[in-house]
Tab-separated table of C-alpha atoms in Angstrom:
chain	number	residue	atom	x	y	z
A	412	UNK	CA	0.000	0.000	0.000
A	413	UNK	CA	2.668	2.664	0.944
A	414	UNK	CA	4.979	1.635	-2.217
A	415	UNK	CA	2.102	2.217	-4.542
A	416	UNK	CA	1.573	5.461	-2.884
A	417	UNK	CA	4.934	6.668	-2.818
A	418	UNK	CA	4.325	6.111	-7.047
A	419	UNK	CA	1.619	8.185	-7.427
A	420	UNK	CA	2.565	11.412	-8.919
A	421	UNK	CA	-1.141	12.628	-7.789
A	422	UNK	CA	-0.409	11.578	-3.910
A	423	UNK	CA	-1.320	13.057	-0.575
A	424	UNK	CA	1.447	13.366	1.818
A	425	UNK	CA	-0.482	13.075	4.340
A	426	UNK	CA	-2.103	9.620	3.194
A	427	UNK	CA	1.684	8.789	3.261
A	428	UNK	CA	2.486	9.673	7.006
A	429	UNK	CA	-1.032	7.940	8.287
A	430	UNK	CA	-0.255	5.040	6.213
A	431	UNK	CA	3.807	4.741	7.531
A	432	UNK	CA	2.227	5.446	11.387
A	433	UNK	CA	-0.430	2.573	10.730
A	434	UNK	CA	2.085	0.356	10.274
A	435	UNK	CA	4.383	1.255	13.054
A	436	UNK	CA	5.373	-0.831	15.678
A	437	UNK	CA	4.724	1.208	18.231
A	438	UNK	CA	2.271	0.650	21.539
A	439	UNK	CA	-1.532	0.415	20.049
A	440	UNK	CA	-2.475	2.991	23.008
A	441	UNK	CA	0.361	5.430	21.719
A	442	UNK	CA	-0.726	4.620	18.032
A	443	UNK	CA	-4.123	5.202	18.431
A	444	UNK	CA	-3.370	8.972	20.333
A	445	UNK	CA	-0.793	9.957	17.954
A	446	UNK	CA	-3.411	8.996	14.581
A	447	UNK	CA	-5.981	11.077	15.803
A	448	UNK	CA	-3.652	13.778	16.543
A	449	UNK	CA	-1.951	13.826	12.759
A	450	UNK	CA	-5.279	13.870	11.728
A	451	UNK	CA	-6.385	16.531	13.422
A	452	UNK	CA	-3.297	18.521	12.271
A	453	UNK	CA	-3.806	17.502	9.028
A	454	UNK	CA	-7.321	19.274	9.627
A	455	UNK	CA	-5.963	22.535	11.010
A	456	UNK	CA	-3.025	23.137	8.850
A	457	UNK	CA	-4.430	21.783	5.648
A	458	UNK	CA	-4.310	19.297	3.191
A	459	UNK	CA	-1.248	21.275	1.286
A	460	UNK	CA	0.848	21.937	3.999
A	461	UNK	CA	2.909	19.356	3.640
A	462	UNK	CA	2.692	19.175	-0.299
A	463	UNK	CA	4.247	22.786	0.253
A	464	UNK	CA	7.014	22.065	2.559
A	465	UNK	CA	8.260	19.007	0.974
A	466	UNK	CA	11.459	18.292	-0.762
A	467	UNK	CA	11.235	15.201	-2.509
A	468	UNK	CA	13.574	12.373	-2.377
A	469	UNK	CA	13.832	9.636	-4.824
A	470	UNK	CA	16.266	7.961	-2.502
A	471	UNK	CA	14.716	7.507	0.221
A	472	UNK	CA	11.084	5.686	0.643
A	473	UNK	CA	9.646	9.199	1.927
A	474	UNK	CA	9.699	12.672	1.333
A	475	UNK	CA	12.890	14.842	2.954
A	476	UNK	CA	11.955	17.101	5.964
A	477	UNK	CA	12.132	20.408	5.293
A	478	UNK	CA	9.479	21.516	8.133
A	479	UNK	CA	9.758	20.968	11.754
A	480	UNK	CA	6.080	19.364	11.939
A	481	UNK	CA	6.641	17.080	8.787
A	482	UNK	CA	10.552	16.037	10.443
A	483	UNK	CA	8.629	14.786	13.267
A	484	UNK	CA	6.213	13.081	11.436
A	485	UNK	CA	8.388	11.389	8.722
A	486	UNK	CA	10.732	10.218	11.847
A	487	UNK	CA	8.588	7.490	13.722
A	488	UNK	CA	9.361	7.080	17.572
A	489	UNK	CA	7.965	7.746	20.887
A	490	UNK	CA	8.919	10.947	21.416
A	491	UNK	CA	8.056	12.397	17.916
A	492	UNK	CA	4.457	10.601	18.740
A	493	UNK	CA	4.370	12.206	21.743
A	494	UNK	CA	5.296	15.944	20.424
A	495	UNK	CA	2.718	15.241	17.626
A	496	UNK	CA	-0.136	14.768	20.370
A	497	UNK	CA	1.141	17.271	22.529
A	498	UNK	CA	0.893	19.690	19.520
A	499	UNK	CA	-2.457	18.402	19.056
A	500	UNK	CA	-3.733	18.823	22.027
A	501	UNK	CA	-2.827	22.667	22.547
A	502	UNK	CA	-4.300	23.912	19.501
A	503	UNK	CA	-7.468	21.863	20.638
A	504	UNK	CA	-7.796	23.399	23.506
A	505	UNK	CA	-7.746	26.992	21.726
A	506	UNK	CA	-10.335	25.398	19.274
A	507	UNK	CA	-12.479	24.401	22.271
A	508	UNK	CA	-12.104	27.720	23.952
A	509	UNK	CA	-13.627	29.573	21.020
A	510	UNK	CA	-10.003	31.315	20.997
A	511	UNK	CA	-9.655	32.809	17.410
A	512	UNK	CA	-5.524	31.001	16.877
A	513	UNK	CA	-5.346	31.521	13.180
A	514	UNK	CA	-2.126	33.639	13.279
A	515	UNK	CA	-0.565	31.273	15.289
A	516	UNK	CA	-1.378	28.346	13.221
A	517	UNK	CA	0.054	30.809	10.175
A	518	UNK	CA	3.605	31.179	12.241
A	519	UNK	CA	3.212	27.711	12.645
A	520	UNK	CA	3.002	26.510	9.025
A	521	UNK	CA	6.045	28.688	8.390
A	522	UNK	CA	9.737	26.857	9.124
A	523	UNK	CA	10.968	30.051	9.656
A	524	UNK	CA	8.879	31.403	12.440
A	525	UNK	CA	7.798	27.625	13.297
A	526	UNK	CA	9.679	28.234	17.065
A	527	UNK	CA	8.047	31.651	17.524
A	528	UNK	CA	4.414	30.173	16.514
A	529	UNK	CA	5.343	26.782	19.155
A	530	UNK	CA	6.467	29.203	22.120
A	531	UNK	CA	3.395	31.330	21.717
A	532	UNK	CA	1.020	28.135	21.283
A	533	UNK	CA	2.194	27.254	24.190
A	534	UNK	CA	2.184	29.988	26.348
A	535	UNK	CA	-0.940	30.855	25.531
A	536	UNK	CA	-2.222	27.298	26.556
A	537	UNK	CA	-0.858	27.787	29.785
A	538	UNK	CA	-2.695	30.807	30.334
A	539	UNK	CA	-5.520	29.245	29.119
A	540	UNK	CA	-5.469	26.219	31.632
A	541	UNK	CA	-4.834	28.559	34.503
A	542	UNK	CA	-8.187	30.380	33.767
A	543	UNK	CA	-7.410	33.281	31.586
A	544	UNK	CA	-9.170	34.717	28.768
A	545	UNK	CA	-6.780	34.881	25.682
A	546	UNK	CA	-6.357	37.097	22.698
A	547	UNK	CA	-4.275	36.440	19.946
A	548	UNK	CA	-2.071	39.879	18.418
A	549	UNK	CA	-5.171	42.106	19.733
A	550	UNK	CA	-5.108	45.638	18.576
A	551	UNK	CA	-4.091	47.796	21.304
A	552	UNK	CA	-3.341	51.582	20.609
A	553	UNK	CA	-1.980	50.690	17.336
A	554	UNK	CA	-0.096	48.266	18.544
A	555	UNK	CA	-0.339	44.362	18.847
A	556	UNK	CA	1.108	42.186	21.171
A	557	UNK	CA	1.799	38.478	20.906
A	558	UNK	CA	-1.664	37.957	23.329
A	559	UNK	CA	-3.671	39.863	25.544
A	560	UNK	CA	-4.758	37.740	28.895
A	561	UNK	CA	-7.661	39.037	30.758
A	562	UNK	CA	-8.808	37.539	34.485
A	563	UNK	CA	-12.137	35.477	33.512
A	564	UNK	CA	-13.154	36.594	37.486
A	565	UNK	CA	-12.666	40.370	37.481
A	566	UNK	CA	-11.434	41.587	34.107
A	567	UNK	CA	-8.366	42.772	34.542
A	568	UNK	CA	-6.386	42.302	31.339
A	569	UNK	CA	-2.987	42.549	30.611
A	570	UNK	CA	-0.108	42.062	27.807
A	571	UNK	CA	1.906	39.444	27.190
A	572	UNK	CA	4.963	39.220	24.571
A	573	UNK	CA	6.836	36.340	23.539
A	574	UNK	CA	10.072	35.767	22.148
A	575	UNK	CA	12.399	33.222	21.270
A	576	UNK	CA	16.449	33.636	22.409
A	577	UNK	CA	18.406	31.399	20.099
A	578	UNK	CA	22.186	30.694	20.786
A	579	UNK	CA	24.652	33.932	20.949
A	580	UNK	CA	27.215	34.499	17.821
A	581	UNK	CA	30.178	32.603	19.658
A	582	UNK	CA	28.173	29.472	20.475
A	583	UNK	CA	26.747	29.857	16.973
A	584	UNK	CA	30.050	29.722	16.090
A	585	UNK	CA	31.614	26.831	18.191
A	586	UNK	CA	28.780	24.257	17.233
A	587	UNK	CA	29.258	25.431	13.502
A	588	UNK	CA	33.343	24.428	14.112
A	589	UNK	CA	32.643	21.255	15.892
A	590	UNK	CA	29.176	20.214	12.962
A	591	UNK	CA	32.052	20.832	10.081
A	592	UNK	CA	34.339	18.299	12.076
A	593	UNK	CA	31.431	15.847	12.725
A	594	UNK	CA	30.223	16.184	9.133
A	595	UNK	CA	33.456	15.075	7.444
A	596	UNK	CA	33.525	11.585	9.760
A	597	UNK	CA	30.065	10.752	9.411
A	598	UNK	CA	30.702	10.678	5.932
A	599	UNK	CA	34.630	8.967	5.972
A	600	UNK	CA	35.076	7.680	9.487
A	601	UNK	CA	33.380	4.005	8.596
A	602	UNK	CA	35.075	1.807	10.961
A	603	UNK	CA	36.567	4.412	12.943
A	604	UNK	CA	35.923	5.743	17.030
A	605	UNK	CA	36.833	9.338	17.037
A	606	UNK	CA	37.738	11.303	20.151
A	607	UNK	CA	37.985	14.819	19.315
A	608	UNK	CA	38.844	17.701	22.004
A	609	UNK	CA	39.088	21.679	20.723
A	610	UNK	CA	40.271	23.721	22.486
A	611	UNK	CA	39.313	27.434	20.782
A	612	UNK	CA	37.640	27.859	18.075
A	613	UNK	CA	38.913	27.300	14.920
A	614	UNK	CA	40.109	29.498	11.909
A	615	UNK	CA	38.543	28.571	8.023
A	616	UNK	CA	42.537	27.966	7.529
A	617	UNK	CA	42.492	25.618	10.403
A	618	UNK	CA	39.362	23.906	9.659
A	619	UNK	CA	40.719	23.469	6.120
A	620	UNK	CA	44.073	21.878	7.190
A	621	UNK	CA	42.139	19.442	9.341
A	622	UNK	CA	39.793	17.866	7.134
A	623	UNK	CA	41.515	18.161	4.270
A	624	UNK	CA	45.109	16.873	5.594
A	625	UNK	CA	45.083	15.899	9.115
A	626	UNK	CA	42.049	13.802	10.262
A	627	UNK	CA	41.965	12.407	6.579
A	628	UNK	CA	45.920	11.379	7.072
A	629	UNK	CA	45.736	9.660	10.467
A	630	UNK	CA	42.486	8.250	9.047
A	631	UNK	CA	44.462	6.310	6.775
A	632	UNK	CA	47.440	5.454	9.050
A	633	UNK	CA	44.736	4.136	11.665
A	634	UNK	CA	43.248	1.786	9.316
A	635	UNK	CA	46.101	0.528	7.237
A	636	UNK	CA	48.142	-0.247	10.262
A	637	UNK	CA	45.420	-1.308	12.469
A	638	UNK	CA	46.590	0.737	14.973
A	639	UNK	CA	45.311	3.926	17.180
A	640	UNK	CA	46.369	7.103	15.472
A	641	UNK	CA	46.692	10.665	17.167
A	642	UNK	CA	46.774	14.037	15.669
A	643	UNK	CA	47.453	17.670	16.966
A	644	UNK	CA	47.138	21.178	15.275
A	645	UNK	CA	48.692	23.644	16.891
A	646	UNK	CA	47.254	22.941	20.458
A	647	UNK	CA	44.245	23.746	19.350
A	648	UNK	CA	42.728	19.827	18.324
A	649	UNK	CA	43.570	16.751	19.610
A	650	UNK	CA	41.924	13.643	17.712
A	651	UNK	CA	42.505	9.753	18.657
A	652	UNK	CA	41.069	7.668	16.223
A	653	UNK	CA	40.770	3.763	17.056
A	654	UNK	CA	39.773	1.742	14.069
A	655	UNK	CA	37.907	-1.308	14.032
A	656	UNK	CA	37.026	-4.506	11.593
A	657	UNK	CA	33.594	-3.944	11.743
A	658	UNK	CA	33.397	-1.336	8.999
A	659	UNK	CA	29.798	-0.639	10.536
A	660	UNK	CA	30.696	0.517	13.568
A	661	UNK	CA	31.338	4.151	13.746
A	662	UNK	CA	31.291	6.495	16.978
A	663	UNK	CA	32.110	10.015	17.198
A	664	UNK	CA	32.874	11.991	20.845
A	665	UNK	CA	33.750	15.552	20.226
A	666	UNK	CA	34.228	18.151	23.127
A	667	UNK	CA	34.358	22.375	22.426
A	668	UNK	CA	35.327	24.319	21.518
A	669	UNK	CA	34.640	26.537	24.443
A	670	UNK	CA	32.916	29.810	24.367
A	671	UNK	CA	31.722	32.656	26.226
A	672	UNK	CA	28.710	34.351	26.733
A	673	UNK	CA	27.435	36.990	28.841
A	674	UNK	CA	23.785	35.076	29.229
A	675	UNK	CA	22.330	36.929	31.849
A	676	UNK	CA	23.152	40.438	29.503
A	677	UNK	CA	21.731	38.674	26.488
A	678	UNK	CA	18.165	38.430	28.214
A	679	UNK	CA	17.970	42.201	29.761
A	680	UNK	CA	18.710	42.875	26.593
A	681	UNK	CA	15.605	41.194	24.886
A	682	UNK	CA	13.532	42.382	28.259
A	683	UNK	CA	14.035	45.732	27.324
A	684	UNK	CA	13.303	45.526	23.368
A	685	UNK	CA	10.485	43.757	23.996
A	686	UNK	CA	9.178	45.688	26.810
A	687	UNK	CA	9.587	49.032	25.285
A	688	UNK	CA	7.659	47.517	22.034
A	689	UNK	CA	4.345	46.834	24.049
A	690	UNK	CA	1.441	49.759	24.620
A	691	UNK	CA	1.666	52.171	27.748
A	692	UNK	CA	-0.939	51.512	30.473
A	693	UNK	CA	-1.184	47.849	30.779
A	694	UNK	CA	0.783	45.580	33.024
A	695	UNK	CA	3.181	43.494	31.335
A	696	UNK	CA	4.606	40.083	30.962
A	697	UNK	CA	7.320	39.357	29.361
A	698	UNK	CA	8.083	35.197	28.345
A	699	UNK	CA	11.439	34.270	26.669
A	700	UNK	CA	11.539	30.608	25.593
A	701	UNK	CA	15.850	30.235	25.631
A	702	UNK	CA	16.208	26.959	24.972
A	703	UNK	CA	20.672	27.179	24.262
A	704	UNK	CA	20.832	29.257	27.830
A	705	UNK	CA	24.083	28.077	29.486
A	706	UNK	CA	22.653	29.141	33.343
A	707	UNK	CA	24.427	26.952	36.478
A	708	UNK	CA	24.241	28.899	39.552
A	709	UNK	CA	20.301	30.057	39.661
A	710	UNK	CA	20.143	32.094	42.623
A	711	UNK	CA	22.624	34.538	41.349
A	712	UNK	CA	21.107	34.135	38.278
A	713	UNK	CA	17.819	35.302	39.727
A	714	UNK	CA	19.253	37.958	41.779
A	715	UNK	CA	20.757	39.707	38.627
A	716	UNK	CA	17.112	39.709	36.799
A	717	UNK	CA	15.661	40.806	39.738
A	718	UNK	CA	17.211	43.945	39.872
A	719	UNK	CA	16.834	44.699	36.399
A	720	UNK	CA	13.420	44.430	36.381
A	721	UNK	CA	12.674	46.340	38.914
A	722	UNK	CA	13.477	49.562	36.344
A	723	UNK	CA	10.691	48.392	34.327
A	724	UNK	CA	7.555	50.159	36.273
A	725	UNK	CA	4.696	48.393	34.192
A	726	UNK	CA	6.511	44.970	34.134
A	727	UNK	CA	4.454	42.576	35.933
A	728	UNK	CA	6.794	39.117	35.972
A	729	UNK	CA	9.214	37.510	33.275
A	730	UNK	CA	9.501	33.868	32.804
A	731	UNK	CA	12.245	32.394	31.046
A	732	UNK	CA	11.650	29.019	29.796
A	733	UNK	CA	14.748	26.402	29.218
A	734	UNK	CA	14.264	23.098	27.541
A	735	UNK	CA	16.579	20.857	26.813
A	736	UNK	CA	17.254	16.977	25.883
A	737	UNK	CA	18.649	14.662	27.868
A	738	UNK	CA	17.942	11.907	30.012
A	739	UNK	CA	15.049	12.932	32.915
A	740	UNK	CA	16.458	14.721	35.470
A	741	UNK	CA	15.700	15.134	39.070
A	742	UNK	CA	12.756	17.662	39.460
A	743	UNK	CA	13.932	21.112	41.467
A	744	UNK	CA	11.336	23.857	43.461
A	745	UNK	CA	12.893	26.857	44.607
A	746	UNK	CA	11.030	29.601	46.076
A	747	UNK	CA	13.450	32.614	46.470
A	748	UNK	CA	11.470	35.910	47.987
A	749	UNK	CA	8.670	36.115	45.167
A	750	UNK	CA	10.212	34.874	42.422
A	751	UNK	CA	10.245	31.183	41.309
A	752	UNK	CA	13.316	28.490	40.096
A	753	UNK	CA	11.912	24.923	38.314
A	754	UNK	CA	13.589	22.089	37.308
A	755	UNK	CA	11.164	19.365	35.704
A	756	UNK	CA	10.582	16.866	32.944
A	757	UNK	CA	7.407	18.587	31.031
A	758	UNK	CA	6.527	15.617	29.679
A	759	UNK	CA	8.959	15.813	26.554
A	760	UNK	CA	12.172	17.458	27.264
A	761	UNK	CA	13.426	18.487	30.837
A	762	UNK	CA	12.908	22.131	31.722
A	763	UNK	CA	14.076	25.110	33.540
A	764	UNK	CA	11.657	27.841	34.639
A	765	UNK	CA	12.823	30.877	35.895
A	766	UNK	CA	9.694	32.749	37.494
A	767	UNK	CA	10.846	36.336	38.158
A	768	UNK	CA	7.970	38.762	39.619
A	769	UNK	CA	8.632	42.908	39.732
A	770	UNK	CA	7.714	43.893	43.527
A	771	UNK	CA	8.439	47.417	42.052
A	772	UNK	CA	5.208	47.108	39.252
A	773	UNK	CA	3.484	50.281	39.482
A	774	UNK	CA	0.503	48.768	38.058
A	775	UNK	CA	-1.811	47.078	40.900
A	776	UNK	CA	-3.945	43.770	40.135
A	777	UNK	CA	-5.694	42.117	42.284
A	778	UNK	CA	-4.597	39.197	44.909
A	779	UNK	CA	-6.879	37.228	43.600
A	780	UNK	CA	-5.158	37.615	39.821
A	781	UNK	CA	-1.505	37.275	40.862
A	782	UNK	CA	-2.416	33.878	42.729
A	783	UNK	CA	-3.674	32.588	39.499
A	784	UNK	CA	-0.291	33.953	37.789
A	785	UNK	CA	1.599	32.498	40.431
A	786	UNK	CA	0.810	28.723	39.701
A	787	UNK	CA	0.782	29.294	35.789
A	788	UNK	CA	4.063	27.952	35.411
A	789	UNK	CA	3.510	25.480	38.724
């Protein structure tokens, strides 16, 4: 059945993914959740979304990825099933809330503002659980926030913006050195176990010199003499390889190279752009999904966003979301004065929530309303 689709020049993409899910092996339970969810995101994002996003691939027995939503659904395993449901399952709840969620469902049909589209979803589902009314990019004084949340009980509205911190320049830049590195042996190091360490990050000269000459070299050595092979640039690489007979067997460890980034300045920073882009006259909340944040010691970490917030006189609370992969770690609650620090597995990825209320918010809401803001990110 799927081969015969795969030939028809006239096929549905989605027939394809229901039909490859179908005949999964995974849990019937899991199955049956994740089925109903494609097809409900087949209903909500439309029957050419993927037919749009596509790149096809005559070599392989389905379509390349070229969308976040279609790489999890042409990848069958738990956790994509799991993301597909749990995508599902948000935008239902907008749907059953009589929440009008077409612009998000536009950012999320986009690759490009995919992330943006998620973090908002999401957010706004939270919201929505803890009892608030939501609107999507209202109009307010000409301008339009991600959503406006309004207090079901009393009213009392307020603005909410969204944004999405990627990595800074110099990790940009150290995962682009190590990917070039990791690149060239997935695609030469067959029967080779690499152990890579870098120490800065590397020049285009550098980079040249080792995977043109160097890794290629002791490559070579390693497997025509058997033998473990090291190599060195400069103090600036160190590579073992070991080789083995099994030509199959192929397993890359890289460490660095290290960087440095000033994280707690790189989310002031997007505090105050985003803050000074929302309307006058409104308290404020501010959530930055910063999924790359390198953040160990919280409570200083806390202490430092504290005080900048404070300068912000409509700013009601920031939250700063961290996910991250990983196996599930041990779940954290921190209360520290007002403000909040969570460590949890959300069900897909482990988390970090930083919480961070303004006691210095010149704009006064009710008790009743900050309770319900308090356990929003519980």
């Amino acid at each position: 059945m799927l081969k015969s689709m795969l030939e028809n020049a006239t096929q549905n993409y989605w027939d394809i993914e229901v039909a490859r899910w179908q005949q999964c092996e995974l849990p019937e339970p899991i199955k049956d959740q994740v089925l109903k969810a494609i097809s409900f995101l087949r209903s909500e994002l439309g029957e050419d979304f993927l037919a749009n996003v596509i790149v096809p691939n005559p070599t392989l027995n389905f379509p390349k990825p070229n969308h976040p939503i279609h790489n999890t659904l042409a990848y069958i395993s738990d956790w994509n099933a799991k993301s597909l449901i749990s995508l599902a399952k948000m935008i239902n709840e907008l749907k059953l809330h009589n929440i009008f969620y077409k612009k998000i469902i536009d950012k999320l049909k986009k690759p490009e503002h995919y992330l943006e589209g998620l973090s908002i979803l999401n957010t706004a589902y939270k919201f929505l659980k803890a009892g608030f009314y939501i609107e999507v990019e209202p109009n307010v004084n000409n301008k339009t926030p991600d959503l406006r949340i309004t207090d079901r009980e009393n009213g009392v509205a307020m603005l909410l913006e969204v944004t999405f911190l990627g990595r800074s320049r110099s990790a940009e830049q150290s995962l682009a050195t190590s990917q070039k590195i990791i690149k060239y042996l997935e695609d030469n190091g067959q029967g080779i176990t690499a152990n890579i360490k870098i120490y800065t990050l590397l020049s285009e000269d550098d980079l040249t010199e080792i995977i043109t000459n160097g890794i290629p070299n002791a490559i070579a050595k390693a497997r025509n003499t058997g033998r473990m092979q090291k190599y060195s640039l400069n103090q600036k690489i160190d590579v073992t390889l070991i080789p083995h007979k099994d030509q199959t067997r192929r397993e890359i460890t890289i460490n660095g190279p290290p960087y440095s980034t000033p994280e707690v300045g790189r989310l002031i920073g997007r505090i105050k752009e985003k803050y000074k882009g929302l309307p006058e006259g409104y308290p404020k909340i501010i959530v930055i999904q910063a999924n790359f944040l390198l953040l160990s010691d919280y409570s200083s970490v806390i202490s430092e966003l504290e005080a900048a917030i404070n300068n912000f006189s409509e700013l009601l609370f920031v939250a700063i979301i961290n996910e991250y992969s990983g196996a599930r770690e041990e779940e954290i609650r921190e209360v520290l004065g007002i403000s909040k620090y969570i460590k949890r597995f959300n069900g897909l990825n482990n988390e970090r929530d930083f919480i961070l209320f303004n006691k210095k918010c010149q704009i006064v809401i009710p008790e009743a309303t900050k309770k319900k803001l308090y356990i929003v990110y519980d």
